[in-house]
């Protein structure tokens, strides 16, 4: 089997094996999942870019050292399945991009954007709304799609608003969308439900959207308006946009209903819905033959591009498992105890600074977030504060996505625009990020004293 087929096949086998184990709970599947995760990381490693490759090798190296201190080779092997349930979201949710493309939803979104963008505030708001809408189920793939849709000569002078809207819209989706890896991680590690998180996430999304508009200047787009077609926007475009919104709401509602009726985690439910909806939704627009052709294209194009993220999440899970085995998490909690930091409202800002620092020196946020989350959830000091901690971690994760020069979103935008990721992350978004974090922390304070 060629590498072009082997890597997608191993990723899909990992995803379906994990889903099968989550539903059936057959213990022997843990060994199979660990084996497949190891195969996935080894198959992708030679093809990774230098920074992720170095980071992953370093994480695995440190993990081996930790296992030799107080563990075994078998425990090290089993550590490869630590983040498998989270990876299901990463593997299966992008399948929804197939019906979105087949239904030409992006073309109709382009019509809406072209017809209504009249000021920089509207330009910013509409692009961000597009990212929040389509991006809530398509994830990272939304970033280049929305960029190309809006990358016209008329918008070119206002690239600042275009880039910030895309980056901020994506980071806000991190706070609430059940189809995002961030929510999957929080649910898995902090043992909270999505319904506990979503009100906070949606409130922060609203605040972030309003905050962004207040920062943006309302300059009139003379170049854009002078070239606009003054005819009424195509009625079909409006209908298609409403249709897309209804489908997203339907999938979210179904997820909540199923969650209350069956003994499955939200991660399992979302994965199953993504698989089923990808097929059913697609068949409204294309034949089964065309769908499976699109599916094959997905496996050959989309899955290989996941290499950095998949490998990093597997490696982060391994080091997280090693930390548990050697009880290194106690060092962090003991440090908090010794220096007198034993209140969750003090821990959240300190942890936020640590995570932000590592994200700014090139360490992808999932690594410090994994270590910190394991330490905090295993500590008796914060046993009653898991929801507050989960919200704090989710907030700083969103901030690192939009402001770190090394985040995936900013690196993609940099490659598309040829603007330095440092300029996008720090110059364009640091002020917004700091104000947004303060707003979020105020909400966490209020929740703490209400709950």
Short mmCIF file of C-alpha atoms in Angstrom, two decimals:
data_model
loop_
_atom_site.label_atom_id
_atom_site.label_comp_id
_atom_site.label_asym_id
_atom_site.label_seq_id
_atom_site.Cartn_x
_atom_site.Cartn_y
_atom_site.Cartn_z
CA UNK A 1 0.00 0.00 0.00
CA UNK A 2 1.46 3.39 -1.00
CA UNK A 3 1.99 6.10 1.60
CA UNK A 4 -0.78 8.13 -0.07
CA UNK A 5 -3.26 5.41 0.87
CA UNK A 6 -1.57 4.16 4.05
CA UNK A 7 -1.72 7.41 6.03
CA UNK A 8 -5.42 8.16 5.37
CA UNK A 9 -6.29 4.51 6.00
CA UNK A 10 -4.46 4.45 9.35
CA UNK A 11 -6.12 7.71 10.44
CA UNK A 12 -9.61 6.48 9.55
CA UNK A 13 -8.96 3.12 11.25
CA UNK A 14 -7.87 5.01 14.36
CA UNK A 15 -11.04 7.09 14.30
CA UNK A 16 -13.46 4.20 13.76
CA UNK A 17 -11.65 1.94 16.24
CA UNK A 18 -11.90 4.62 18.91
CA UNK A 19 -15.59 5.17 18.17
CA UNK A 20 -16.22 1.41 18.33
CA UNK A 21 -14.40 1.18 21.68
CA UNK A 22 -16.29 4.17 23.10
CA UNK A 23 -19.62 2.52 22.22
CA UNK A 24 -18.81 -1.10 23.12
CA UNK A 25 -16.17 -0.66 25.86
CA UNK A 26 -14.28 -3.79 24.81
CA UNK A 27 -11.02 -3.55 26.75
CA UNK A 28 -8.88 -5.24 24.08
CA UNK A 29 -9.61 -2.24 21.81
CA UNK A 30 -7.35 -0.06 23.95
CA UNK A 31 -4.34 -2.01 22.70
CA UNK A 32 -5.48 -1.72 19.08
CA UNK A 33 -6.08 2.04 19.43
CA UNK A 34 -2.61 2.56 20.92
CA UNK A 35 -1.07 0.56 18.09
CA UNK A 36 -2.94 2.58 15.44
CA UNK A 37 -2.04 5.89 17.10
CA UNK A 38 1.62 4.84 17.10
CA UNK A 39 1.36 3.90 13.41
CA UNK A 40 -0.26 7.27 12.60
CA UNK A 41 2.43 9.32 14.32
CA UNK A 42 5.25 7.28 12.75
CA UNK A 43 3.72 7.51 9.27
CA UNK A 44 3.34 11.29 9.46
CA UNK A 45 6.58 12.13 11.27
CA UNK A 46 8.92 12.12 8.22
CA UNK A 47 6.61 14.53 6.37
CA UNK A 48 6.05 17.10 9.13
CA UNK A 49 7.42 20.62 9.01
CA UNK A 50 10.58 21.18 11.13
CA UNK A 51 9.05 22.91 14.17
CA UNK A 52 6.22 20.39 14.83
CA UNK A 53 8.57 17.49 14.10
CA UNK A 54 11.15 18.76 16.61
CA UNK A 55 8.47 19.43 19.21
CA UNK A 56 6.87 15.98 18.80
CA UNK A 57 10.20 14.15 19.00
CA UNK A 58 11.06 16.18 22.11
CA UNK A 59 7.72 15.35 23.74
CA UNK A 60 8.11 11.64 23.03
CA UNK A 61 11.72 11.76 24.29
CA UNK A 62 10.72 13.41 27.58
CA UNK A 63 7.86 10.92 27.91
CA UNK A 64 10.25 7.96 27.58
CA UNK A 65 12.48 9.45 30.28
CA UNK A 66 9.48 9.87 32.59
CA UNK A 67 8.30 6.31 31.96
CA UNK A 68 11.76 4.94 32.82
CA UNK A 69 11.59 6.73 36.19
CA UNK A 70 8.39 5.10 37.36
CA UNK A 71 6.69 3.10 34.66
CA UNK A 72 7.06 0.43 32.01
CA UNK A 73 7.24 0.02 28.25
CA UNK A 74 3.69 -1.31 28.26
CA UNK A 75 2.45 1.84 30.02
CA UNK A 76 4.37 3.96 27.52
CA UNK A 77 2.68 2.07 24.67
CA UNK A 78 -0.77 2.50 26.21
CA UNK A 79 -0.12 6.24 26.55
CA UNK A 80 -0.69 6.57 22.80
CA UNK A 81 -4.45 6.19 23.28
CA UNK A 82 -4.70 8.99 25.86
CA UNK A 83 -6.16 11.56 23.44
CA UNK A 84 -7.81 9.14 21.01
CA UNK A 85 -11.37 10.11 21.95
CA UNK A 86 -10.58 13.77 21.28
CA UNK A 87 -9.05 12.92 17.90
CA UNK A 88 -12.40 11.54 16.72
CA UNK A 89 -13.65 15.12 16.44
CA UNK A 90 -10.57 16.07 14.44
CA UNK A 91 -10.98 13.11 12.08
CA UNK A 92 -14.74 13.00 11.48
CA UNK A 93 -16.06 16.59 11.72
CA UNK A 94 -14.19 17.75 8.56
CA UNK A 95 -16.36 15.27 6.61
CA UNK A 96 -19.06 17.95 6.77
CA UNK A 97 -17.04 20.03 4.31
CA UNK A 98 -18.17 17.58 1.57
CA UNK A 99 -21.89 18.56 1.59
CA UNK A 100 -21.05 22.23 2.20
CA UNK A 101 -19.02 22.27 -1.01
CA UNK A 102 -21.50 20.09 -2.91
CA UNK A 103 -24.37 22.40 -1.97
CA UNK A 104 -22.45 25.50 -3.17
CA UNK A 105 -23.11 27.22 0.15
CA UNK A 106 -19.83 29.10 -0.07
CA UNK A 107 -20.82 30.60 -3.44
CA UNK A 108 -24.03 31.97 -1.93
CA UNK A 109 -22.16 33.32 1.08
CA UNK A 110 -19.91 35.13 -1.38
CA UNK A 111 -22.99 36.75 -2.94
CA UNK A 112 -24.25 37.89 0.45
CA UNK A 113 -20.88 39.35 1.41
CA UNK A 114 -20.45 41.16 -1.92
CA UNK A 115 -23.89 42.73 -1.68
CA UNK A 116 -23.88 44.00 1.89
CA UNK A 117 -20.30 45.08 2.68
CA UNK A 118 -20.49 48.88 2.69
CA UNK A 119 -18.34 49.97 5.62
CA UNK A 120 -15.30 48.50 7.34
CA UNK A 121 -17.53 47.64 10.30
CA UNK A 122 -19.89 45.68 8.05
CA UNK A 123 -16.98 44.10 6.19
CA UNK A 124 -15.50 42.95 9.51
CA UNK A 125 -18.85 41.80 10.95
CA UNK A 126 -20.00 39.86 7.89
CA UNK A 127 -16.68 38.06 7.44
CA UNK A 128 -16.58 37.17 11.14
CA UNK A 129 -20.20 35.97 11.00
CA UNK A 130 -19.30 33.77 8.01
CA UNK A 131 -16.41 32.22 9.90
CA UNK A 132 -18.57 31.67 12.99
CA UNK A 133 -21.30 30.08 10.87
CA UNK A 134 -19.47 27.83 8.44
CA UNK A 135 -16.46 27.53 10.72
CA UNK A 136 -18.51 26.13 13.58
CA UNK A 137 -18.64 22.80 11.72
CA UNK A 138 -15.76 23.03 9.23
CA UNK A 139 -12.97 24.06 11.59
CA UNK A 140 -9.58 25.11 10.27
CA UNK A 141 -10.59 24.53 6.66
CA UNK A 142 -12.82 27.61 6.92
CA UNK A 143 -9.84 29.96 7.18
CA UNK A 144 -8.50 29.66 3.59
CA UNK A 145 -12.04 29.28 2.17
CA UNK A 146 -13.37 32.53 3.66
CA UNK A 147 -10.12 34.30 2.82
CA UNK A 148 -10.35 33.34 -0.87
CA UNK A 149 -14.06 34.22 -0.98
CA UNK A 150 -13.38 37.74 0.26
CA UNK A 151 -9.98 38.30 -1.32
CA UNK A 152 -11.15 40.69 -4.07
CA UNK A 153 -9.47 43.82 -5.41
CA UNK A 154 -12.20 45.86 -3.76
CA UNK A 155 -11.45 44.43 -0.32
CA UNK A 156 -7.65 44.47 -0.77
CA UNK A 157 -7.19 47.98 0.74
CA UNK A 158 -9.00 46.75 3.85
CA UNK A 159 -6.99 43.57 4.41
CA UNK A 160 -6.53 44.44 8.09
CA UNK A 161 -10.27 44.03 8.70
CA UNK A 162 -10.45 40.88 6.59
CA UNK A 163 -7.59 39.15 8.42
CA UNK A 164 -8.65 40.15 11.94
CA UNK A 165 -12.25 39.09 11.29
CA UNK A 166 -11.15 35.62 10.15
CA UNK A 167 -8.72 35.09 13.05
CA UNK A 168 -11.12 36.36 15.70
CA UNK A 169 -14.12 34.52 14.28
CA UNK A 170 -12.22 31.24 14.37
CA UNK A 171 -10.99 31.82 17.93
CA UNK A 172 -14.52 32.61 19.13
CA UNK A 173 -15.78 29.33 17.68
CA UNK A 174 -13.28 27.64 20.01
CA UNK A 175 -15.43 28.76 22.93
CA UNK A 176 -18.70 27.01 22.12
CA UNK A 177 -18.81 24.83 19.00
CA UNK A 178 -19.16 21.13 19.93
CA UNK A 179 -17.45 20.34 16.63
CA UNK A 180 -14.14 21.88 17.77
CA UNK A 181 -11.21 20.04 19.32
CA UNK A 182 -11.08 22.57 22.18
CA UNK A 183 -14.55 21.63 23.43
CA UNK A 184 -13.75 17.93 22.99
CA UNK A 185 -10.61 18.38 25.11
CA UNK A 186 -12.39 20.28 27.88
CA UNK A 187 -15.23 17.74 28.08
CA UNK A 188 -12.75 14.86 28.18
CA UNK A 189 -10.30 16.24 30.74
CA UNK A 190 -12.53 18.25 33.08
CA UNK A 191 -15.56 15.93 32.94
CA UNK A 192 -18.03 18.72 32.35
CA UNK A 193 -20.88 18.67 29.85
CA UNK A 194 -21.17 20.75 26.71
CA UNK A 195 -24.43 22.25 28.00
CA UNK A 196 -22.48 23.60 31.00
CA UNK A 197 -19.98 25.30 28.71
CA UNK A 198 -22.09 26.60 25.84
CA UNK A 199 -23.84 29.51 27.67
CA UNK A 200 -20.45 30.87 28.69
CA UNK A 201 -19.06 30.34 25.19
CA UNK A 202 -21.95 32.03 23.42
CA UNK A 203 -21.92 34.97 25.86
CA UNK A 204 -18.20 35.45 25.28
CA UNK A 205 -18.69 35.14 21.52
CA UNK A 206 -21.22 37.97 21.68
CA UNK A 207 -18.89 40.10 23.81
CA UNK A 208 -15.94 39.36 21.51
CA UNK A 209 -17.98 40.29 18.45
CA UNK A 210 -19.11 43.59 19.96
CA UNK A 211 -15.62 44.35 21.23
CA UNK A 212 -14.15 43.78 17.79
CA UNK A 213 -16.67 46.11 16.15
CA UNK A 214 -15.94 48.84 18.72
CA UNK A 215 -12.23 48.62 17.91
CA UNK A 216 -12.82 48.68 14.15
CA UNK A 217 -13.23 52.07 12.52
CA UNK A 218 -16.47 52.57 10.58
CA UNK A 219 -14.85 53.91 7.41
CA UNK A 220 -17.05 53.98 4.31
CA UNK A 221 -15.95 51.61 1.56
CA UNK A 222 -16.08 53.98 -1.41
CA UNK A 223 -14.16 51.65 -3.70
CA UNK A 224 -16.44 48.73 -2.86
CA UNK A 225 -19.73 50.60 -3.10
CA UNK A 226 -18.92 52.31 -6.36
CA UNK A 227 -18.58 48.92 -8.03
CA UNK A 228 -21.47 47.13 -6.38
CA UNK A 229 -24.29 45.74 -8.45
CA UNK A 230 -27.27 47.70 -7.14
CA UNK A 231 -29.79 44.98 -8.06
CA UNK A 232 -31.47 43.05 -5.30
CA UNK A 233 -29.40 40.14 -4.04
CA UNK A 234 -30.37 36.78 -5.41
CA UNK A 235 -33.26 35.41 -3.36
CA UNK A 236 -31.79 31.92 -3.58
CA UNK A 237 -28.64 33.10 -1.81
CA UNK A 238 -30.69 34.25 1.18
CA UNK A 239 -32.61 30.97 1.23
CA UNK A 240 -29.39 28.93 1.09
CA UNK A 241 -27.89 30.94 3.92
CA UNK A 242 -30.99 30.35 6.08
CA UNK A 243 -30.89 26.67 5.10
CA UNK A 244 -27.28 26.36 6.26
CA UNK A 245 -28.08 28.06 9.57
CA UNK A 246 -31.06 25.71 10.10
CA UNK A 247 -28.91 22.64 9.43
CA UNK A 248 -26.29 23.79 11.92
CA UNK A 249 -29.00 24.44 14.53
CA UNK A 250 -30.59 21.07 13.75
CA UNK A 251 -27.33 19.16 14.24
CA UNK A 252 -26.64 20.98 17.51
CA UNK A 253 -30.18 20.36 18.80
CA UNK A 254 -30.06 16.68 17.86
CA UNK A 255 -26.73 16.37 19.66
CA UNK A 256 -28.24 17.78 22.86
CA UNK A 257 -31.35 15.56 22.66
CA UNK A 258 -29.32 12.40 22.08
CA UNK A 259 -26.98 13.37 24.92
CA UNK A 260 -29.93 13.41 27.34
CA UNK A 261 -31.41 10.12 26.10
CA UNK A 262 -28.48 7.73 25.63
CA UNK A 263 -25.35 6.82 27.56
CA UNK A 264 -22.87 8.21 25.05
CA UNK A 265 -20.46 11.07 25.50
CA UNK A 266 -20.89 14.22 23.44
CA UNK A 267 -17.66 13.33 21.62
CA UNK A 268 -19.21 10.07 20.40
CA UNK A 269 -22.49 11.75 19.47
CA UNK A 270 -20.81 14.51 17.47
CA UNK A 271 -18.64 11.99 15.62
CA UNK A 272 -21.62 9.82 14.68
CA UNK A 273 -23.67 12.84 13.56
CA UNK A 274 -20.78 14.11 11.44
CA UNK A 275 -20.45 10.74 9.68
CA UNK A 276 -24.19 10.32 9.07
CA UNK A 277 -24.87 13.94 8.09
CA UNK A 278 -21.94 13.97 5.69
CA UNK A 279 -23.57 11.14 3.74
CA UNK A 280 -27.25 12.12 4.01
CA UNK A 281 -26.70 15.84 3.41
CA UNK A 282 -24.40 15.19 0.44
CA UNK A 283 -26.92 12.90 -1.27
CA UNK A 284 -29.30 15.86 -1.64
CA UNK A 285 -26.79 17.41 -4.05
CA UNK A 286 -24.90 14.55 -5.67
CA UNK A 287 -25.20 10.89 -6.52
CA UNK A 288 -23.78 8.22 -4.27
CA UNK A 289 -21.01 7.67 -6.83
CA UNK A 290 -20.08 11.37 -6.74
CA UNK A 291 -20.19 11.36 -2.94
CA UNK A 292 -17.75 8.47 -2.64
CA UNK A 293 -15.52 10.16 -5.19
CA UNK A 294 -15.59 13.31 -3.00
CA UNK A 295 -14.91 11.13 0.04
CA UNK A 296 -11.87 9.60 -1.63
CA UNK A 297 -10.61 13.09 -2.53
CA UNK A 298 -11.12 14.07 1.12
CA UNK A 299 -8.97 11.16 2.29
CA UNK A 300 -6.20 12.06 -0.17
CA UNK A 301 -6.19 15.83 0.40
CA UNK A 302 -7.69 16.74 3.75
CA UNK A 303 -6.38 13.91 5.94
CA UNK A 304 -2.70 14.26 4.91
CA UNK A 305 -2.92 17.97 5.77
CA UNK A 306 -3.90 17.02 9.34
CA UNK A 307 -0.47 15.54 10.04
CA UNK A 308 0.89 18.28 12.29
CA UNK A 309 -2.21 18.50 14.46
CA UNK A 310 -2.91 14.75 14.69
CA UNK A 311 0.68 13.91 15.59
CA UNK A 312 0.90 16.72 18.11
CA UNK A 313 -2.31 15.70 19.89
CA UNK A 314 -1.12 12.09 20.09
CA UNK A 315 2.27 13.19 21.47
CA UNK A 316 0.59 15.54 23.97
CA UNK A 317 -1.52 12.62 25.16
CA UNK A 318 1.58 10.46 25.62
CA UNK A 319 3.36 13.03 27.78
CA UNK A 320 0.14 13.67 29.68
CA UNK A 321 -0.12 9.95 30.45
CA UNK A 322 3.55 9.86 31.48
CA UNK A 323 2.96 12.76 33.88
CA UNK A 324 0.14 10.79 35.51
CA UNK A 325 2.23 7.62 35.76
CA UNK A 326 5.17 9.31 37.51
CA UNK A 327 2.81 11.62 39.45
CA UNK A 328 4.66 14.68 38.18
CA UNK A 329 1.36 16.55 38.25
CA UNK A 330 1.73 16.64 42.04
CA UNK A 331 4.81 18.84 41.63
CA UNK A 332 2.67 21.56 40.09
CA UNK A 333 -0.07 21.33 42.69
CA UNK A 334 2.49 21.14 45.52
CA UNK A 335 4.11 24.27 44.14
CA UNK A 336 0.76 26.06 44.27
CA UNK A 337 0.28 24.85 47.85
CA UNK A 338 3.77 25.88 49.02
CA UNK A 339 3.54 29.41 47.63
CA UNK A 340 0.01 29.80 48.96
CA UNK A 341 -1.85 29.76 45.65
CA UNK A 342 -4.87 27.67 46.57
CA UNK A 343 -7.77 29.66 45.14
CA UNK A 344 -9.10 28.95 41.66
CA UNK A 345 -9.54 32.65 40.84
CA UNK A 346 -5.83 33.22 41.44
CA UNK A 347 -4.76 30.06 39.62
CA UNK A 348 -6.58 30.99 36.40
CA UNK A 349 -4.56 34.20 35.69
CA UNK A 350 -1.27 32.46 36.58
CA UNK A 351 -2.04 29.47 34.37
CA UNK A 352 -3.14 31.83 31.59
CA UNK A 353 0.20 33.67 31.70
CA UNK A 354 2.11 30.36 31.58
CA UNK A 355 0.13 29.04 28.61
CA UNK A 356 0.37 32.35 26.77
CA UNK A 357 4.14 32.48 27.38
CA UNK A 358 4.73 29.04 25.90
CA UNK A 359 2.49 29.78 22.92
CA UNK A 360 4.56 32.91 22.22
CA UNK A 361 7.86 31.05 22.13
CA UNK A 362 6.62 28.49 19.62
CA UNK A 363 5.24 25.69 21.81
CA UNK A 364 1.77 24.85 20.48
CA UNK A 365 -0.79 25.54 23.19
CA UNK A 366 -2.07 21.97 23.45
CA UNK A 367 1.16 20.94 25.20
CA UNK A 368 1.09 23.30 28.22
CA UNK A 369 -2.72 23.07 28.29
CA UNK A 370 -2.51 19.26 28.59
CA UNK A 371 0.07 19.39 31.40
CA UNK A 372 -1.77 22.09 33.32
CA UNK A 373 -5.17 20.43 32.88
CA UNK A 374 -3.90 17.10 34.22
CA UNK A 375 -2.29 18.81 37.22
CA UNK A 376 -5.38 20.85 38.08
CA UNK A 377 -7.98 18.11 37.64
CA UNK A 378 -5.97 15.65 39.75
CA UNK A 379 -5.47 18.11 42.61
CA UNK A 380 -7.76 17.91 45.68
CA UNK A 381 -7.34 21.68 46.03
CA UNK A 382 -9.66 22.32 43.08
CA UNK A 383 -11.93 19.27 43.19
CA UNK A 384 -15.05 21.44 43.30
CA UNK A 385 -13.87 23.98 40.74
CA UNK A 386 -13.58 21.93 37.55
CA UNK A 387 -16.19 23.95 35.64
CA UNK A 388 -14.54 27.27 36.55
CA UNK A 389 -11.12 25.87 35.61
CA UNK A 390 -12.52 24.51 32.34
CA UNK A 391 -13.87 27.96 31.45
CA UNK A 392 -10.54 29.58 32.32
CA UNK A 393 -8.58 27.13 30.15
CA UNK A 394 -11.04 27.56 27.30
CA UNK A 395 -10.72 31.35 27.50
CA UNK A 396 -6.92 31.42 27.36
CA UNK A 397 -6.91 28.79 24.60
CA UNK A 398 -9.08 31.12 22.50
CA UNK A 399 -6.68 33.99 23.22
CA UNK A 400 -3.61 32.02 22.13
CA UNK A 401 -5.36 31.06 18.88
CA UNK A 402 -5.87 34.69 17.87
CA UNK A 403 -2.74 36.34 19.31
CA UNK A 404 0.10 33.83 19.17
CA UNK A 405 2.33 34.23 16.07
CA UNK A 406 2.71 30.44 16.08
CA UNK A 407 -0.97 29.47 16.16
CA UNK A 408 -2.27 27.48 13.20
CA UNK A 409 -4.73 30.19 12.17
CA UNK A 410 -2.15 32.98 12.11
CA UNK A 411 0.38 30.83 10.27
CA UNK A 412 -2.23 29.99 7.60
CA UNK A 413 -3.26 33.63 7.26
CA UNK A 414 0.40 34.63 7.03
CA UNK A 415 0.99 32.16 4.19
CA UNK A 416 -2.10 33.46 2.37
CA UNK A 417 -1.46 37.18 2.82
CA UNK A 418 2.36 37.27 3.03
CA UNK A 419 1.96 39.30 6.23
CA UNK A 420 4.23 38.32 9.13
CA UNK A 421 2.44 36.09 11.68
CA UNK A 422 3.96 38.33 14.38
CA UNK A 423 2.19 41.31 12.83
CA UNK A 424 -1.11 39.43 12.57
CA UNK A 425 -0.94 38.01 16.09
CA UNK A 426 0.61 40.86 18.05
CA UNK A 427 0.06 44.09 16.14
CA UNK A 428 -3.41 43.25 14.83
CA UNK A 429 -4.85 41.19 17.67
CA UNK A 430 -2.97 41.66 20.96
CA UNK A 431 -5.05 44.65 22.13
CA UNK A 432 -8.27 42.80 21.31
CA UNK A 433 -6.98 39.66 23.06
CA UNK A 434 -6.09 41.42 26.32
CA UNK A 435 -9.44 43.24 26.48
CA UNK A 436 -11.26 40.04 25.60
CA UNK A 437 -9.44 38.04 28.30
CA UNK A 438 -10.29 40.67 30.91
CA UNK A 439 -13.95 40.58 29.86
CA UNK A 440 -13.98 36.79 30.06
CA UNK A 441 -12.29 36.78 33.45
CA UNK A 442 -14.90 39.19 34.80
CA UNK A 443 -17.58 36.75 33.68
CA UNK A 444 -15.75 33.87 35.37
CA UNK A 445 -15.60 35.93 38.58
CA UNK A 446 -19.34 36.52 38.41
CA UNK A 447 -20.03 32.82 37.72
CA UNK A 448 -17.85 31.74 40.62
CA UNK A 449 -19.83 33.76 43.14
CA UNK A 450 -23.18 32.79 41.60
CA UNK A 451 -22.59 29.04 41.26
#
